[in-house]
Amino acid sequence: MSQAAKQRIDALCQQLTEHNHQYYVLDNPSIPDAEYDRLMRELQQLEREHPALLRADSPSQRVGGEPLAQFNSVAHLKPMLSLDNAMNEAEFSAFHQRLVERLGSAEIQYCSEPKLDGIAVSLLYRDGVLERAATRGDGMTGEEITQNVKTIGSVPLRLQGDDFPTLLEVRGEAFMPKAGFDEMNRKAHAAGEKTFVNPRNAAAGSLRQLDSRITATRPLAFYAYAMGVVEGQRQPLDNGHYQQLQQLKSWGLPVSPLVELALGEQGGLAYFRRVNEERASLPYEIDGVVIKVNQLEQQQQLGFVARAPRWAIACKFPAEEELTTLNDVEFQVGRTGAVTPVARLEPVFVGGVTVSNATLHNGDEIARLGVQIGDTVIIRRAGDVIPQIVSVVQDRRPEDARVIEIPTECPVCQSKVERFEGEAVARCSGGLFCEAQRKEAIKHFASRKALDVDGLGDKLVELLVDKELVKTPADLFGLSASALTMLPRMGMKSAEKLIKSLDAARATTLPRFLYSLGIREVGEATAANLARHFKTLPALAAAEVDDLIAVDEVGEIVAKHVYYFFRQPHNQEVIAALTAGESATVYWPEIAEIAEDQQPLKGQTWVLTGTMSQMGRADAKAALEALGAKVSGSVSKNTSTLVAGEKAGSKLTKATDLGVAVLDEQGLLDLLAQHQ
Ligand code: IVH
């Protein structure tokens, strides 16, 4: 009986280990999760029935075990070193120069690796079985975290193959991928629990759990970056670091796919630059690259200084998080009256730029962060993402810190600030009486996707409103060149040019006009849907909420915003001024309905790509659809015509390959004109 159980346990261990490797290391799941769970339950059941048969490398050990009272300390067999840093390219070049001199050779081969932002871990395999895992600690002694490390899916509990050394220490980084981190924090936040500041802290915190069952629920991963102590080799170790990493890979250890050989200073620099560019799109955080001399003989020749090797350097990217002080909070009023708190910060260099402002979004965000004026805060700027305050360093709060209060009156027009139930945002109730909202409304009205008034930038709009030359969008069309010349830095020539652009902007389309009104929640696409549905402005303005809900992608909230917009006397006045009478200020072609059986492009599928300079994508799509075409996102052999704007890329290549007809933007405009 026990013999049969042992055989079954061995077989299950082998199968589950293989599936685990496929899933976590090769990223290539081989069986459905449900099947994996079934096999795991069978194994756990057998192990419960036959406790003597429980193996140290059993995949069941990955779920965590009884909590520990404390961590044991572990003396590292070989110290775990740290790395010297290069803070910029020049410091890497200086590092390379030093090595050239010491080695007397200019052609140094490097192994280049991402510098993973997690925590260093040492794994000890005896006879291929993971015996012990430890943190780096102070480099000489760390903490034993074997139970916790066993829960990391990509760490093999048993090595693959049969040519691994009898004693093998693997060093690497345990980390938390960004997606897992976000998901974990989202859940913690929803449950009202504490969230982690960043993936690195989350990884460290998860591995420092005395209860490994908690660690097992955390989405941790591991990449090996070096061998430590090695004894009892069954095959000679390779004499290159890169090649040794490949050996580790062959024994089932995960190694970052970004590890590469690079030649000399230029090779190292090129790697640094390239990985820096890829940084934001990687699924985990890195804070630089590590460049290591590849030949082990050269490594030995170079040796160590203090606690770091001479043969490796960490080239750091600009930090994405820094500390700074919140000096003040100001409140900005947006187009829809939203009163947004903006943090004024002590300027700080983060993510490659100097940051002195950051949005605090709304009152809920201020409450979530628990931030006060005077606090030391952590600022984060990653990739092109706008800077964020991620947390407050509570124990650095000064005695005179001040609570941030959302104003009860608009800082611009002194109207009451209201906050509606279920909305996080506070709003100024002043509407277009509020100068701030007026400015934003006019900026929006003139913006590129709206009436597209060439040369009317944000600064100029602010000036026009400040000087009381313009109060509403309609006033723009009453401006004269001579009135404009009264503005600073506005000569007759520029003034006339602006009047011309304003005149040109009068010819528009109904979707653009609707978008330009700045109705809440009505973006380009909704404006196009509304125009297509109602055909005329009076029909839309008269629509009831239920009529509006009938429009594609318009829900109750949007419908109510549209309904109320057209019932505000002030808005009615502005619209009347913009469209009234014979000499209508702004005009657009009527949307004629073509009977379905007469639609010239009926049954055709069109695709739009590239940049259109005269007509937006949404307009082009709407116009094609009005002629009966279906507009799709991808080119196939069923595509009738591809409209290729400027800088068209792969879709154009594909269309040409498939022999699909191609039109440029002018060609499309000509075609549309024919069917007007
Ligand atoms: S090698 C003797 N390679 O950076 C060289 N370290 O201060 C020892 N790290 O705590 C380290 N990615 O955990 C090496 N590809 C990589 C690394 C890496 C991240 C961490 C390591 C250590 C710190 C170095």
Coordinates of N, CA and C and ligand atoms in Angstrom, one line a residue, residues 80-85 113-121 136 172-173 225-226 287 290 292 304 308-309 311-312 314, ligand 1:
M80 N 27.5 38.1 0.8 CA 26.7 38.6 -0.3 C 27.0 40.1 -0.5
L81 N 27.6 40.4 -1.6 CA 28.2 41.8 -1.7 C 27.2 42.7 -2.3
S82 N 27.6 44.0 -2.2 CA 26.7 45.0 -2.9 C 27.5 45.5 -4.1
L83 N 26.9 46.5 -4.8 CA 27.5 47.0 -6.0 C 27.8 48.5 -5.9
D84 N 28.8 48.9 -6.6 CA 29.0 50.4 -6.7 C 28.0 50.9 -7.7
N85 N 27.7 52.2 -7.6 CA 26.7 52.8 -8.5 C 27.4 53.7 -9.5
E113 N 22.7 43.1 -17.4 CA 21.5 42.6 -16.8 C 20.6 43.7 -16.3
P114 N 19.3 43.5 -16.2 CA 18.5 44.5 -15.6 C 18.7 44.5 -14.1
K115 N 18.7 45.7 -13.4 CA 18.8 45.7 -12.0 C 17.4 45.7 -11.4
L116 N 17.0 44.5 -11.0 CA 15.7 44.3 -10.5 C 15.5 44.9 -9.2
D117 N 14.3 45.5 -9.0 CA 14.1 46.3 -7.8 C 13.2 45.4 -6.8
G118 N 13.9 44.5 -6.1 CA 13.2 43.7 -5.1 C 14.1 43.5 -4.0
I119 N 14.2 42.2 -3.5 CA 15.2 42.0 -2.4 C 16.1 40.8 -2.8
A120 N 17.3 40.8 -2.4 CA 18.3 39.8 -2.7 C 18.0 38.6 -1.9
V121 N 18.1 37.4 -2.6 CA 17.8 36.2 -1.9 C 18.9 35.1 -2.3
R136 N 19.6 38.7 2.3 CA 21.0 39.1 2.3 C 21.4 39.6 3.7
G172 N 19.9 35.7 -6.4 CA 19.0 36.4 -7.3 C 18.1 37.4 -6.5
E173 N 17.1 37.9 -7.3 CA 16.2 38.9 -6.7 C 14.8 38.4 -6.7
Y225 N 20.6 35.8 -10.6 CA 21.6 36.6 -11.3 C 23.1 36.2 -11.0
A226 N 23.3 35.1 -10.2 CA 24.6 34.7 -10.0 C 24.7 33.3 -9.3
D287 N 15.6 49.4 -11.4 CA 16.1 50.8 -11.1 C 17.4 51.1 -11.8
V290 N 22.8 46.3 -14.4 CA 24.0 45.9 -13.8 C 24.9 45.4 -14.9
K292 N 28.4 43.6 -15.8 CA 29.4 42.8 -15.1 C 30.5 42.3 -16.1
F304 N 38.1 42.8 -5.4 CA 37.1 43.6 -4.7 C 37.6 44.8 -4.0
A308 N 32.3 45.7 -2.3 CA 31.7 45.6 -3.7 C 32.8 45.1 -4.7
P309 N 32.4 44.3 -5.7 CA 33.4 43.9 -6.6 C 33.9 45.0 -7.5
W311 N 34.6 44.4 -10.6 CA 34.2 44.0 -11.9 C 32.8 44.2 -12.3
A312 N 32.0 44.9 -11.4 CA 30.6 45.1 -11.8 C 30.2 46.5 -11.3
A314 N 26.5 49.0 -10.9 CA 25.0 49.3 -11.1 C 24.9 50.6 -11.8
Ligands
IVH1 S1 24.9 41.2 -8.7 C1 28.6 40.9 -6.5 N1 22.9 41.5 -10.4 O1 21.3 45.0 -6.4 C2 27.4 41.3 -7.2 N2 22.6 42.4 -8.3 O2 23.7 46.4 -4.5 C3 26.2 41.2 -6.4 N3 20.4 43.4 -7.9 O3 21.2 43.8 -3.3 C4 25.0 41.6 -7.0 N4 19.6 43.0 -9.9 O4 20.0 42.3 -4.9 C5 23.3 41.7 -9.2 N5 21.2 41.6 -12.0 C6 21.7 41.8 -10.8 C7 20.9 42.5 -9.9 C8 21.4 42.8 -8.6 C9 19.4 43.5 -8.7 C10 20.5 43.9 -6.5 C11 21.0 42.9 -5.5 C12 21.8 43.7 -4.6 C13 21.9 45.0 -5.2 C14 23.3 45.4 -5.3

